[in-house]
Amino acid sequence: MNKKSKLHMNTQEFRKEGYKVIDWIADYYDNIEEYPVLSKVKPGEIRNNLPKNPPQKGREFDDILKDMDLMMPGITHWQSPNFHAFFPCSNSGPAILGDLISTGIAVNGMNWITSPSATEVESHVLDWMVNALNLPDQFLTSSLGGGVIQDTASSSSLVAMIAAREKITLGETNKTGCKQNLTVYTSSQSHSSIEKAAKIAGIGTNNFRIIDIDENYAMNANHLLDTIKQDINKGFIPTLVSATVGTTSSTAIDPVDQIGKICKKYNIWLHVDSAMAGPAAICPEFRFVNDGLEFADSYTFNPHKWMLTNFDCNIFYVKDKKYLLNALSILPEYLKNKATEKNDVIDYRDWGIPLGRRFRSLKLWNVINYYGINGIQEYIRTDMRITQELKSWIEADENFEILAPTPLTLICFKYKANDDFNEKLLRKMNASGKMYMSHTKLNGKFAIRFSIGTSTSTKDHVKSTWRRIQKCAIELKG
Ligand code: PLP
């Protein structure tokens, strides 16, 4: 962006158009409830309305901004107060503005030297989070371990698996490689990213063990132990167990403490995926989500789900960074510099897959500083309270039933009828444009998921949505 330029947008124009963009975003939030929550377009509809060829001559920015009118019909409104599908992608003004500054200064913080603040703010904020969530000290930068921001929990779980693999192969081959007999373990309720990580890390689906669950959809630690023993007897090398705190289907909580003891006994890497649940620990009364974390070799959660920090922002902690760095560090000539060579600094390029890194910690910095710990606690507590109220409303209606425990902010429920009816009910609810919910299967049965956490959503919104669901069910029943 030059001060004066014919080719580029100059700073004067940027200022003028930038204000309009901010206005556009603010208007979007003011009017967000007017859109159908779930986009109604058909496949290809948006693309058919776009110009066939790019313009030969550049256009006025004003006109480009108007193009959003072509795209808005194809937007599903994740920030709508009536968005209750999947898990939330919670957002906030300070996070958006932090992201904007990060985009504006546009650094690539791949190494400390390429923008020292990008690295040091990241380390600092992640140490803050260890203390704010009361996580084990093993994750502090001052320990053997530390934290890093990744794009998503999926990337973190992959990196955990690569580090666990490295721990096994290290010393034997002295270079990263995959042996054919490494095995990993997770429950049938874990997120698909764990299986994907096993595929990418070369463990393979044959050596991916799915552990049974108990009546609350949490991992059965006895079955885990039996499976590990059987594998050892057959010559396999148990390498990693991935436990979940807050499963995607029903927010079940695996017994991390019991699992951790097993992992310790058999020297297996324990990875804990707390993608949604992790931020709950900012409130002392919800620190049950941290139980057993002292056994964890790695831990991950998503501020982009439930901590007001716009997508993408995932936090990954590791207890001993040696294996991670051994697996992922490569120092080509063109990246050599004094700080790196003297081992004085953290180079986060060695902590993940990509070389290039955005200054993502800035949006987290903004969120923590704007809300303060107290503000984030209030947000989490409000969501927990609304969920319990919703639960009481569902329980009070004899036509509906709740299908799983509700330790956090997700309610799995159904109308007391068969799966076919409930599928139709969900379709009708979503087609109304007034809400968006997703589904899962629990014990093979269809369940509707009502997930709380979008930062625009209040108790009144949730109450109106519940009334609409009741009405949809009555209409469908006929
Ligand atoms: N782990 C759990 C428990 C999840 O619920 C999810 C997504 O909902 C993920 C991992 C994947 O998260 P991401 O999109 O950050 O990879």
Short mmCIF file of C-alpha atoms and ligand atoms in Angstrom, two decimals:
data_model
loop_
_atom_site.label_atom_id
_atom_site.label_comp_id
_atom_site.label_asym_id
_atom_site.label_seq_id
_atom_site.Cartn_x
_atom_site.Cartn_y
_atom_site.Cartn_z
CA MET A 1 0.00 0.00 0.00
CA ASN A 2 1.76 3.12 -1.19
CA LYS A 3 1.03 6.67 -0.15
CA LYS A 4 0.80 7.63 -3.77
CA SER A 5 0.31 5.07 -6.45
CA LYS A 6 -1.68 4.53 -9.58
CA LEU A 7 -1.49 0.77 -9.45
CA HIS A 8 -2.05 0.10 -5.76
CA MET A 9 -4.70 1.22 -3.31
CA ASN A 10 -3.12 4.21 -1.60
CA THR A 11 -3.43 4.86 2.11
CA GLN A 12 -6.02 7.58 1.60
CA GLU A 13 -8.29 5.28 -0.38
CA PHE A 14 -7.60 2.44 2.04
CA ARG A 15 -8.71 4.60 4.95
CA LYS A 16 -11.91 5.63 3.14
CA GLU A 17 -12.84 2.13 1.96
CA GLY A 18 -11.71 0.54 5.22
CA TYR A 19 -14.25 2.58 7.20
CA LYS A 20 -16.93 1.35 4.81
CA VAL A 21 -15.88 -2.24 5.36
CA ILE A 22 -16.08 -1.83 9.12
CA ASP A 23 -19.54 -0.27 8.68
CA TRP A 24 -20.51 -3.19 6.47
CA ILE A 25 -19.48 -5.70 9.16
CA ALA A 26 -21.24 -3.74 11.92
CA ASP A 27 -24.43 -3.56 9.79
CA TYR A 28 -24.16 -7.29 9.19
CA TYR A 29 -24.20 -7.95 12.91
CA ASP A 30 -27.03 -5.45 13.47
CA ASN A 31 -29.17 -7.27 10.91
CA ILE A 32 -27.94 -10.82 11.27
CA GLU A 33 -31.28 -12.16 12.49
CA GLU A 34 -32.94 -11.20 9.22
CA TYR A 35 -31.06 -13.88 7.28
CA PRO A 36 -32.09 -17.54 7.20
CA VAL A 37 -29.54 -19.14 9.52
CA LEU A 38 -28.81 -22.01 7.13
CA SER A 39 -28.16 -20.92 3.57
CA LYS A 40 -30.96 -21.94 1.22
CA VAL A 41 -29.01 -21.96 -2.05
CA LYS A 42 -28.71 -24.98 -4.31
CA PRO A 43 -25.31 -26.38 -5.33
CA GLY A 44 -23.77 -24.20 -8.08
CA GLU A 45 -26.27 -21.36 -7.58
CA ILE A 46 -23.75 -18.86 -6.24
CA ARG A 47 -21.14 -19.65 -8.85
CA ASN A 48 -23.65 -19.33 -11.69
CA ASN A 49 -24.20 -15.73 -10.65
CA LEU A 50 -20.50 -14.79 -10.73
CA PRO A 51 -18.95 -13.21 -13.84
CA LYS A 52 -17.51 -15.80 -16.23
CA ASN A 53 -14.15 -14.06 -16.55
CA PRO A 54 -12.08 -11.80 -14.28
CA PRO A 55 -12.23 -8.10 -15.15
CA GLN A 56 -9.53 -6.91 -17.52
CA LYS A 57 -9.52 -3.52 -15.93
CA GLY A 58 -9.55 -3.08 -12.14
CA ARG A 59 -12.87 -2.00 -10.59
CA GLU A 60 -13.77 0.61 -7.98
CA PHE A 61 -13.65 -0.83 -4.48
CA ASP A 62 -17.20 0.37 -3.84
CA ASP A 63 -18.39 -1.95 -6.60
CA ILE A 64 -16.32 -4.83 -5.29
CA LEU A 65 -17.92 -4.42 -1.87
CA LYS A 66 -21.33 -4.61 -3.51
CA ASP A 67 -20.36 -8.09 -4.78
CA MET A 68 -21.10 -9.29 -1.26
CA ASP A 69 -24.76 -9.11 -2.29
CA LEU A 70 -24.01 -11.99 -4.68
CA MET A 71 -22.44 -14.00 -1.93
CA MET A 72 -24.66 -13.40 1.09
CA PRO A 73 -27.37 -15.85 -0.05
CA GLY A 74 -24.71 -18.54 0.09
CA ILE A 75 -23.64 -17.72 3.64
CA THR A 76 -24.69 -19.87 6.58
CA HIS A 77 -24.71 -17.50 9.52
CA TRP A 78 -22.43 -19.02 12.12
CA GLN A 79 -22.62 -15.84 14.18
CA SER A 80 -26.41 -15.77 14.21
CA PRO A 81 -27.84 -16.01 17.73
CA ASN A 82 -29.92 -18.90 16.39
CA PHE A 83 -26.95 -20.95 15.16
CA HIS A 84 -26.83 -24.11 17.27
CA ALA A 85 -25.26 -26.63 14.90
CA PHE A 86 -21.94 -28.49 15.40
CA PHE A 87 -19.98 -26.48 17.96
CA PRO A 88 -19.91 -22.67 17.87
CA CYS A 89 -17.24 -20.59 16.16
CA SER A 90 -17.54 -17.85 18.73
CA ASN A 91 -16.40 -14.41 17.68
CA SER A 92 -16.04 -10.92 19.10
CA GLY A 93 -15.26 -7.34 18.08
CA PRO A 94 -11.81 -7.26 19.71
CA ALA A 95 -10.88 -10.54 18.00
CA ILE A 96 -11.93 -9.27 14.57
CA LEU A 97 -9.97 -6.08 15.10
CA GLY A 98 -6.91 -7.99 16.30
CA ASP A 99 -7.10 -10.13 13.18
CA LEU A 100 -7.43 -7.00 11.07
CA ILE A 101 -4.28 -5.50 12.55
CA SER A 102 -2.48 -8.78 12.05
CA THR A 103 -3.58 -8.83 8.42
CA GLY A 104 -2.64 -5.18 8.07
CA ILE A 105 0.93 -5.50 9.27
CA ALA A 106 1.06 -8.81 7.39
CA VAL A 107 4.15 -10.37 8.90
CA ASN A 108 5.23 -13.93 8.46
CA GLY A 109 6.30 -15.05 11.93
CA MET A 110 7.89 -18.30 10.82
CA ASN A 111 11.05 -17.68 12.88
CA TRP A 112 11.67 -15.44 15.85
CA ILE A 113 13.89 -13.19 13.71
CA THR A 114 11.20 -12.65 11.07
CA SER A 115 9.08 -10.79 13.63
CA PRO A 116 10.14 -11.22 17.27
CA SER A 117 6.82 -9.87 18.60
CA ALA A 118 4.84 -12.53 16.75
CA THR A 119 6.77 -15.23 18.62
CA GLU A 120 7.07 -13.56 21.98
CA VAL A 121 3.44 -12.43 22.23
CA GLU A 122 2.40 -15.97 21.29
CA SER A 123 4.57 -17.56 24.00
CA HIS A 124 3.40 -14.99 26.52
CA VAL A 125 -0.31 -15.35 25.83
CA LEU A 126 -0.05 -19.14 25.89
CA ASP A 127 1.67 -18.98 29.28
CA TRP A 128 -1.15 -16.70 30.44
CA MET A 129 -3.63 -19.36 29.32
CA VAL A 130 -1.83 -22.09 31.31
CA ASN A 131 -2.36 -20.00 34.42
CA ALA A 132 -5.87 -18.79 33.55
CA LEU A 133 -7.09 -22.36 32.92
CA ASN A 134 -5.03 -23.80 35.77
CA LEU A 135 -3.30 -26.25 33.42
CA PRO A 136 -0.28 -28.22 34.60
CA ASP A 137 3.00 -26.25 34.76
CA GLN A 138 4.54 -28.76 32.34
CA PHE A 139 2.96 -26.71 29.53
CA LEU A 140 4.69 -23.42 30.45
CA THR A 141 7.38 -22.07 28.15
CA SER A 142 9.79 -22.10 31.08
CA SER A 143 9.42 -25.90 31.37
CA LEU A 144 10.61 -28.59 28.98
CA GLY A 145 7.37 -28.10 27.09
CA GLY A 146 5.36 -25.12 25.91
CA GLY A 147 2.51 -23.98 23.75
CA VAL A 148 1.94 -22.98 20.16
CA ILE A 149 -1.00 -21.66 18.17
CA GLN A 150 -2.09 -23.90 15.29
CA ASP A 151 -4.88 -23.34 12.80
CA THR A 152 -7.14 -26.13 14.04
CA ALA A 153 -7.41 -28.98 16.53
CA SER A 154 -6.99 -31.35 13.59
CA SER A 155 -3.49 -29.98 12.95
CA SER A 156 -2.63 -30.24 16.64
CA SER A 157 -3.71 -33.86 16.83
CA LEU A 158 -1.63 -34.64 13.76
CA VAL A 159 1.40 -32.92 15.26
CA ALA A 160 0.86 -34.84 18.53
CA MET A 161 0.81 -38.10 16.62
CA ILE A 162 3.99 -37.22 14.74
CA ALA A 163 5.72 -36.34 18.03
CA ALA A 164 4.53 -39.60 19.64
CA ARG A 165 5.78 -41.53 16.63
CA GLU A 166 9.11 -39.73 16.93
CA LYS A 167 9.38 -40.68 20.60
CA ILE A 168 9.19 -44.36 19.63
CA THR A 169 11.43 -44.27 16.59
CA LEU A 170 13.99 -41.92 18.13
CA GLY A 171 17.20 -43.61 19.22
CA GLU A 172 16.44 -46.74 17.28
CA THR A 173 16.69 -45.37 13.79
CA ASN A 174 17.79 -41.89 14.81
CA LYS A 175 15.55 -40.42 12.18
CA THR A 176 11.84 -40.01 11.85
CA GLY A 177 10.22 -42.90 10.14
CA CYS A 178 7.23 -45.07 10.59
CA LYS A 179 7.51 -48.66 11.62
CA GLN A 180 4.72 -50.98 10.64
CA ASN A 181 3.81 -52.02 14.16
CA LEU A 182 2.92 -48.74 15.88
CA THR A 183 -0.63 -48.63 17.24
CA VAL A 184 -2.84 -45.74 18.40
CA TYR A 185 -6.01 -45.83 20.49
CA THR A 186 -9.09 -43.68 20.80
CA SER A 187 -12.78 -44.18 21.53
CA SER A 188 -15.54 -44.63 18.98
CA GLN A 189 -16.70 -41.11 19.95
CA SER A 190 -13.46 -39.28 19.21
CA HIS A 191 -13.36 -36.72 16.43
CA SER A 192 -12.60 -37.93 12.90
CA SER A 193 -9.42 -35.83 12.95
CA ILE A 194 -7.76 -38.48 15.14
CA GLU A 195 -8.24 -41.19 12.53
CA LYS A 196 -7.18 -38.76 9.82
CA ALA A 197 -4.00 -37.97 11.79
CA ALA A 198 -3.25 -41.70 12.06
CA LYS A 199 -3.59 -41.98 8.29
CA ILE A 200 -1.37 -38.99 7.57
CA ALA A 201 1.25 -39.94 10.18
CA GLY A 202 1.66 -43.31 8.53
CA ILE A 203 0.22 -45.32 11.41
CA GLY A 204 -2.47 -46.57 9.07
CA THR A 205 -6.07 -47.46 9.73
CA ASN A 206 -5.17 -51.12 10.39
CA ASN A 207 -3.27 -50.03 13.47
CA PHE A 208 -5.92 -47.57 14.59
CA ARG A 209 -7.75 -49.13 17.55
CA ILE A 210 -11.27 -48.05 18.42
CA ILE A 211 -11.98 -48.48 22.11
CA ASP A 212 -15.44 -49.20 23.51
CA ILE A 213 -17.46 -46.64 25.39
CA ASP A 214 -19.53 -46.79 28.55
CA GLU A 215 -23.20 -45.85 28.99
CA ASN A 216 -22.22 -42.16 29.09
CA TYR A 217 -20.33 -42.37 25.77
CA ALA A 218 -16.96 -42.04 27.52
CA MET A 219 -13.99 -44.31 26.79
CA ASN A 220 -13.98 -47.60 28.68
CA ALA A 221 -10.55 -47.62 30.34
CA ASN A 222 -10.70 -51.39 30.99
CA HIS A 223 -11.19 -52.09 27.32
CA LEU A 224 -8.30 -49.76 26.55
CA LEU A 225 -6.05 -51.65 28.94
CA ASP A 226 -7.06 -55.06 27.53
CA THR A 227 -6.49 -53.90 23.97
CA ILE A 228 -3.06 -52.50 24.80
CA LYS A 229 -2.02 -55.72 26.54
CA GLN A 230 -3.20 -57.82 23.59
CA ASP A 231 -1.30 -55.62 21.17
CA ILE A 232 1.91 -55.83 23.19
CA ASN A 233 1.58 -59.62 23.25
CA LYS A 234 1.25 -59.62 19.49
CA GLY A 235 4.40 -57.50 19.04
CA PHE A 236 2.76 -54.13 18.38
CA ILE A 237 4.14 -50.95 19.94
CA PRO A 238 1.35 -48.89 21.54
CA THR A 239 2.34 -45.33 20.64
CA LEU A 240 -0.45 -42.89 21.44
CA VAL A 241 -3.82 -42.75 23.16
CA SER A 242 -6.09 -39.86 22.25
CA ALA A 243 -8.62 -39.08 24.97
CA THR A 244 -11.43 -36.61 24.41
CA VAL A 245 -12.84 -34.14 26.88
CA GLY A 246 -16.13 -33.04 25.36
CA THR A 247 -16.77 -35.40 22.44
CA THR A 248 -18.22 -33.99 19.26
CA SER A 249 -21.39 -36.07 19.36
CA SER A 250 -22.42 -35.50 22.97
CA THR A 251 -19.61 -33.75 24.95
CA ALA A 252 -18.82 -36.97 26.81
CA ILE A 253 -15.72 -36.79 28.96
CA ASP A 254 -13.23 -39.66 28.80
CA PRO A 255 -11.70 -40.72 32.15
CA VAL A 256 -8.39 -39.00 31.46
CA ASP A 257 -7.06 -39.79 34.90
CA GLN A 258 -7.52 -43.57 34.49
CA ILE A 259 -6.32 -43.45 30.89
CA GLY A 260 -3.30 -41.41 31.97
CA LYS A 261 -2.26 -44.04 34.53
CA ILE A 262 -2.40 -46.72 31.85
CA CYS A 263 -0.35 -44.58 29.46
CA LYS A 264 2.22 -43.92 32.16
CA LYS A 265 2.59 -47.60 32.99
CA TYR A 266 3.11 -48.60 29.35
CA ASN A 267 5.03 -45.47 28.32
CA ILE A 268 2.41 -44.40 25.77
CA TRP A 269 1.93 -40.80 24.63
CA LEU A 270 -1.32 -39.36 26.01
CA HIS A 271 -2.92 -36.73 23.81
CA VAL A 272 -6.01 -34.95 25.14
CA ASP A 273 -8.40 -33.36 22.66
CA SER A 274 -10.52 -30.79 24.47
CA ALA A 275 -11.35 -28.76 21.36
CA MET A 276 -14.67 -27.42 22.66
CA ALA A 277 -14.47 -28.02 26.40
CA GLY A 278 -11.04 -26.57 27.18
CA PRO A 279 -12.06 -22.93 27.82
CA ALA A 280 -14.53 -24.03 30.54
CA ALA A 281 -11.54 -24.34 32.88
CA ILE A 282 -11.26 -20.58 33.05
CA CYS A 283 -14.00 -20.88 35.71
CA PRO A 284 -12.75 -22.68 38.84
CA GLU A 285 -16.10 -24.50 39.21
CA PHE A 286 -15.74 -26.14 35.77
CA ARG A 287 -12.17 -27.37 36.19
CA PHE A 288 -13.41 -30.96 36.09
CA VAL A 289 -12.48 -30.66 32.41
CA ASN A 290 -8.81 -30.64 33.51
CA ASP A 291 -8.97 -33.85 35.53
CA GLY A 292 -6.01 -36.06 34.73
CA LEU A 293 -4.23 -33.51 32.53
CA GLU A 294 -1.08 -33.91 34.58
CA PHE A 295 -0.63 -37.20 32.67
CA ALA A 296 -0.99 -35.56 29.25
CA ASP A 297 1.96 -35.40 26.88
CA SER A 298 -0.03 -33.04 24.71
CA TYR A 299 -3.24 -31.07 25.02
CA THR A 300 -5.32 -29.06 22.61
CA PHE A 301 -8.36 -26.78 22.65
CA ASN A 302 -9.94 -24.19 20.38
CA PRO A 303 -10.37 -20.55 21.41
CA HIS A 304 -12.15 -20.35 18.03
CA LYS A 305 -14.89 -22.57 19.40
CA TRP A 306 -15.70 -21.24 22.83
CA MET A 307 -13.41 -18.36 23.68
CA LEU A 308 -14.57 -15.47 21.53
CA THR A 309 -11.61 -15.63 19.14
CA ASN A 310 -12.60 -15.80 15.51
CA PHE A 311 -11.66 -18.78 13.41
CA ASP A 312 -8.92 -19.92 13.17
CA CYS A 313 -7.20 -20.18 16.51
CA ASN A 314 -6.24 -23.44 18.16
CA ILE A 315 -3.91 -23.88 21.11
CA PHE A 316 -1.58 -26.86 21.41
CA TYR A 317 0.54 -27.64 24.45
CA VAL A 318 3.24 -30.23 24.69
CA LYS A 319 4.95 -31.54 27.82
CA ASP A 320 8.35 -32.20 26.29
CA LYS A 321 9.02 -30.35 23.07
CA LYS A 322 12.10 -32.44 22.26
CA TYR A 323 10.17 -35.03 20.25
CA LEU A 324 8.14 -32.45 18.41
CA LEU A 325 11.20 -30.45 17.44
CA ASN A 326 13.13 -33.54 16.50
CA ALA A 327 10.34 -34.58 14.17
CA LEU A 328 9.63 -31.22 12.58
CA SER A 329 12.83 -29.12 12.59
CA ILE A 330 14.73 -28.63 9.41
CA LEU A 331 17.10 -25.69 9.08
CA PRO A 332 17.97 -24.90 5.48
CA GLU A 333 20.70 -22.39 4.73
CA TYR A 334 18.26 -19.63 3.78
CA LEU A 335 16.63 -19.68 7.22
CA LYS A 336 19.84 -19.66 9.27
CA ASN A 337 20.31 -16.70 11.60
CA LYS A 338 22.28 -15.95 14.76
CA ALA A 339 19.35 -16.15 17.21
CA THR A 340 18.36 -19.57 15.92
CA GLU A 341 21.90 -20.89 15.82
CA LYS A 342 22.60 -19.73 19.39
CA ASN A 343 19.39 -21.51 20.49
CA ASP A 344 18.28 -18.31 22.20
CA VAL A 345 14.76 -18.23 20.78
CA ILE A 346 11.67 -20.21 19.91
CA ASP A 347 11.17 -20.72 16.17
CA TYR A 348 7.56 -21.76 15.89
CA ARG A 349 8.06 -23.04 12.34
CA ASP A 350 9.45 -26.15 14.10
CA TRP A 351 6.21 -26.69 16.05
CA GLY A 352 3.81 -27.36 13.20
CA ILE A 353 3.44 -28.35 9.57
CA PRO A 354 3.59 -25.03 7.67
CA LEU A 355 6.65 -22.83 7.55
CA GLY A 356 4.77 -19.55 7.23
CA ARG A 357 2.81 -18.34 10.25
CA ARG A 358 0.32 -15.54 10.80
CA PHE A 359 0.45 -13.30 13.87
CA ARG A 360 -2.57 -15.15 15.30
CA SER A 361 -1.81 -14.43 18.94
CA LEU A 362 -2.80 -10.81 18.38
CA LYS A 363 -6.50 -11.62 18.27
CA LEU A 364 -6.14 -13.72 21.42
CA TRP A 365 -4.25 -10.85 23.03
CA ASN A 366 -7.12 -8.53 22.14
CA VAL A 367 -9.76 -10.90 23.52
CA ILE A 368 -8.00 -11.50 26.83
CA ASN A 369 -7.24 -7.83 27.31
CA TYR A 370 -10.66 -6.55 26.27
CA TYR A 371 -12.75 -8.97 28.33
CA GLY A 372 -10.26 -9.72 31.08
CA ILE A 373 -10.41 -13.13 32.73
CA ASN A 374 -13.59 -12.02 34.52
CA GLY A 375 -15.35 -11.21 31.25
CA ILE A 376 -14.47 -14.56 29.68
CA GLN A 377 -15.65 -16.32 32.84
CA GLU A 378 -18.96 -14.47 32.64
CA TYR A 379 -19.41 -15.54 29.02
CA ILE A 380 -18.71 -19.21 29.83
CA ARG A 381 -20.92 -19.16 32.93
CA THR A 382 -23.79 -17.59 31.01
CA ASP A 383 -23.66 -20.33 28.37
CA MET A 384 -23.53 -23.03 31.03
CA ARG A 385 -26.54 -21.48 32.79
CA ILE A 386 -28.59 -21.11 29.61
CA THR A 387 -27.88 -24.76 28.75
CA GLN A 388 -29.15 -25.93 32.12
CA GLU A 389 -32.31 -23.83 31.69
CA LEU A 390 -32.87 -25.24 28.23
CA LYS A 391 -32.40 -28.72 29.68
CA SER A 392 -35.12 -28.03 32.25
CA TRP A 393 -37.52 -26.81 29.52
CA ILE A 394 -36.91 -29.93 27.43
CA GLU A 395 -37.35 -32.17 30.47
CA ALA A 396 -40.63 -30.44 31.28
CA ASP A 397 -42.11 -31.41 27.90
CA GLU A 398 -43.22 -35.04 28.01
CA ASN A 399 -43.02 -35.35 24.22
CA PHE A 400 -39.25 -34.92 24.19
CA GLU A 401 -36.38 -36.75 25.79
CA ILE A 402 -32.72 -35.97 26.45
CA LEU A 403 -30.38 -38.65 25.19
CA ALA A 404 -27.05 -38.03 26.88
CA PRO A 405 -25.59 -36.32 29.95
CA THR A 406 -25.10 -32.56 29.61
CA PRO A 407 -21.82 -31.68 31.35
CA LEU A 408 -21.21 -28.62 29.15
CA THR A 409 -23.25 -26.69 26.59
CA LEU A 410 -24.63 -29.31 24.23
CA ILE A 411 -27.99 -31.04 24.56
CA CYS A 412 -28.72 -34.17 22.53
CA PHE A 413 -32.45 -34.74 22.41
CA LYS A 414 -35.27 -36.18 20.34
CA TYR A 415 -39.01 -36.13 20.01
CA LYS A 416 -40.43 -39.37 21.41
CA ALA A 417 -40.93 -40.96 18.01
CA ASN A 418 -38.84 -42.93 15.56
CA ASP A 419 -35.69 -41.75 13.75
CA ASP A 420 -37.62 -40.96 10.60
CA PHE A 421 -39.85 -38.49 12.45
CA ASN A 422 -36.86 -36.85 14.13
CA GLU A 423 -34.99 -36.49 10.85
CA LYS A 424 -38.05 -34.80 9.36
CA LEU A 425 -38.38 -32.62 12.43
CA LEU A 426 -34.77 -31.45 12.12
CA ARG A 427 -35.24 -30.74 8.41
CA LYS A 428 -38.36 -28.71 9.16
CA MET A 429 -36.65 -26.77 11.94
CA ASN A 430 -33.70 -25.88 9.70
CA ALA A 431 -35.87 -25.11 6.67
CA SER A 432 -37.71 -22.50 8.75
CA GLY A 433 -34.59 -20.32 8.49
CA LYS A 434 -35.06 -19.46 12.15
CA MET A 435 -32.47 -21.86 13.50
CA TYR A 436 -29.75 -24.26 12.46
CA MET A 437 -29.07 -27.46 14.36
CA SER A 438 -27.16 -30.58 13.39
CA HIS A 439 -27.54 -34.22 14.36
CA THR A 440 -25.60 -37.24 15.45
CA LYS A 441 -26.27 -40.87 16.21
CA LEU A 442 -26.05 -42.16 19.76
CA ASN A 443 -26.28 -45.91 20.22
CA GLY A 444 -27.25 -46.03 16.56
CA LYS A 445 -30.26 -43.73 17.14
CA PHE A 446 -30.81 -40.32 15.59
CA ALA A 447 -30.27 -37.40 18.00
CA ILE A 448 -30.73 -33.67 17.43
CA ARG A 449 -27.86 -31.56 18.80
CA PHE A 450 -28.68 -28.18 20.38
CA SER A 451 -25.32 -26.52 20.89
CA ILE A 452 -24.92 -23.25 22.82
CA GLY A 453 -22.02 -20.82 22.65
CA THR A 454 -22.40 -18.33 19.81
CA SER A 455 -21.54 -15.02 21.43
CA THR A 456 -24.58 -13.18 20.00
CA SER A 457 -27.02 -15.67 21.55
CA THR A 458 -28.98 -14.85 24.71
CA LYS A 459 -31.38 -16.77 26.92
CA ASP A 460 -34.31 -15.12 25.11
CA HIS A 461 -33.04 -16.38 21.76
CA VAL A 462 -32.69 -19.91 23.10
CA LYS A 463 -36.15 -19.77 24.66
CA SER A 464 -37.75 -18.62 21.40
CA THR A 465 -35.91 -21.34 19.51
CA TRP A 466 -37.13 -23.99 21.94
CA ARG A 467 -40.72 -22.77 21.49
CA ARG A 468 -40.27 -22.95 17.71
CA ILE A 469 -39.02 -26.52 17.99
CA GLN A 470 -42.10 -27.47 20.02
CA LYS A 471 -44.30 -25.80 17.42
CA CYS A 472 -42.54 -27.57 14.53
CA ALA A 473 -43.09 -30.90 16.27
CA ILE A 474 -46.83 -30.21 16.79
CA GLU A 475 -47.23 -29.20 13.13
CA LEU A 476 -45.39 -32.29 11.94
CA LYS A 477 -47.43 -34.54 14.18
CA GLY A 478 -50.48 -33.04 12.47
N1 PLP B 1 -11.93 -32.41 18.25
C1 PLP B 1 -13.19 -32.28 18.68
C2 PLP B 1 -13.59 -32.93 19.97
C3 PLP B 1 -14.12 -31.55 17.94
O1 PLP B 1 -15.38 -31.43 18.37
C4 PLP B 1 -13.71 -30.94 16.74
C5 PLP B 1 -14.67 -30.16 15.93
O2 PLP B 1 -15.79 -29.96 16.26
C6 PLP B 1 -12.40 -31.12 16.33
C7 PLP B 1 -11.53 -31.86 17.10
C8 PLP B 1 -11.90 -30.51 15.04
O3 PLP B 1 -11.70 -29.17 15.23
P1 PLP B 1 -10.96 -28.29 14.13
O4 PLP B 1 -11.99 -27.85 13.16
O5 PLP B 1 -10.34 -27.19 14.92
O6 PLP B 1 -9.92 -29.16 13.49
#
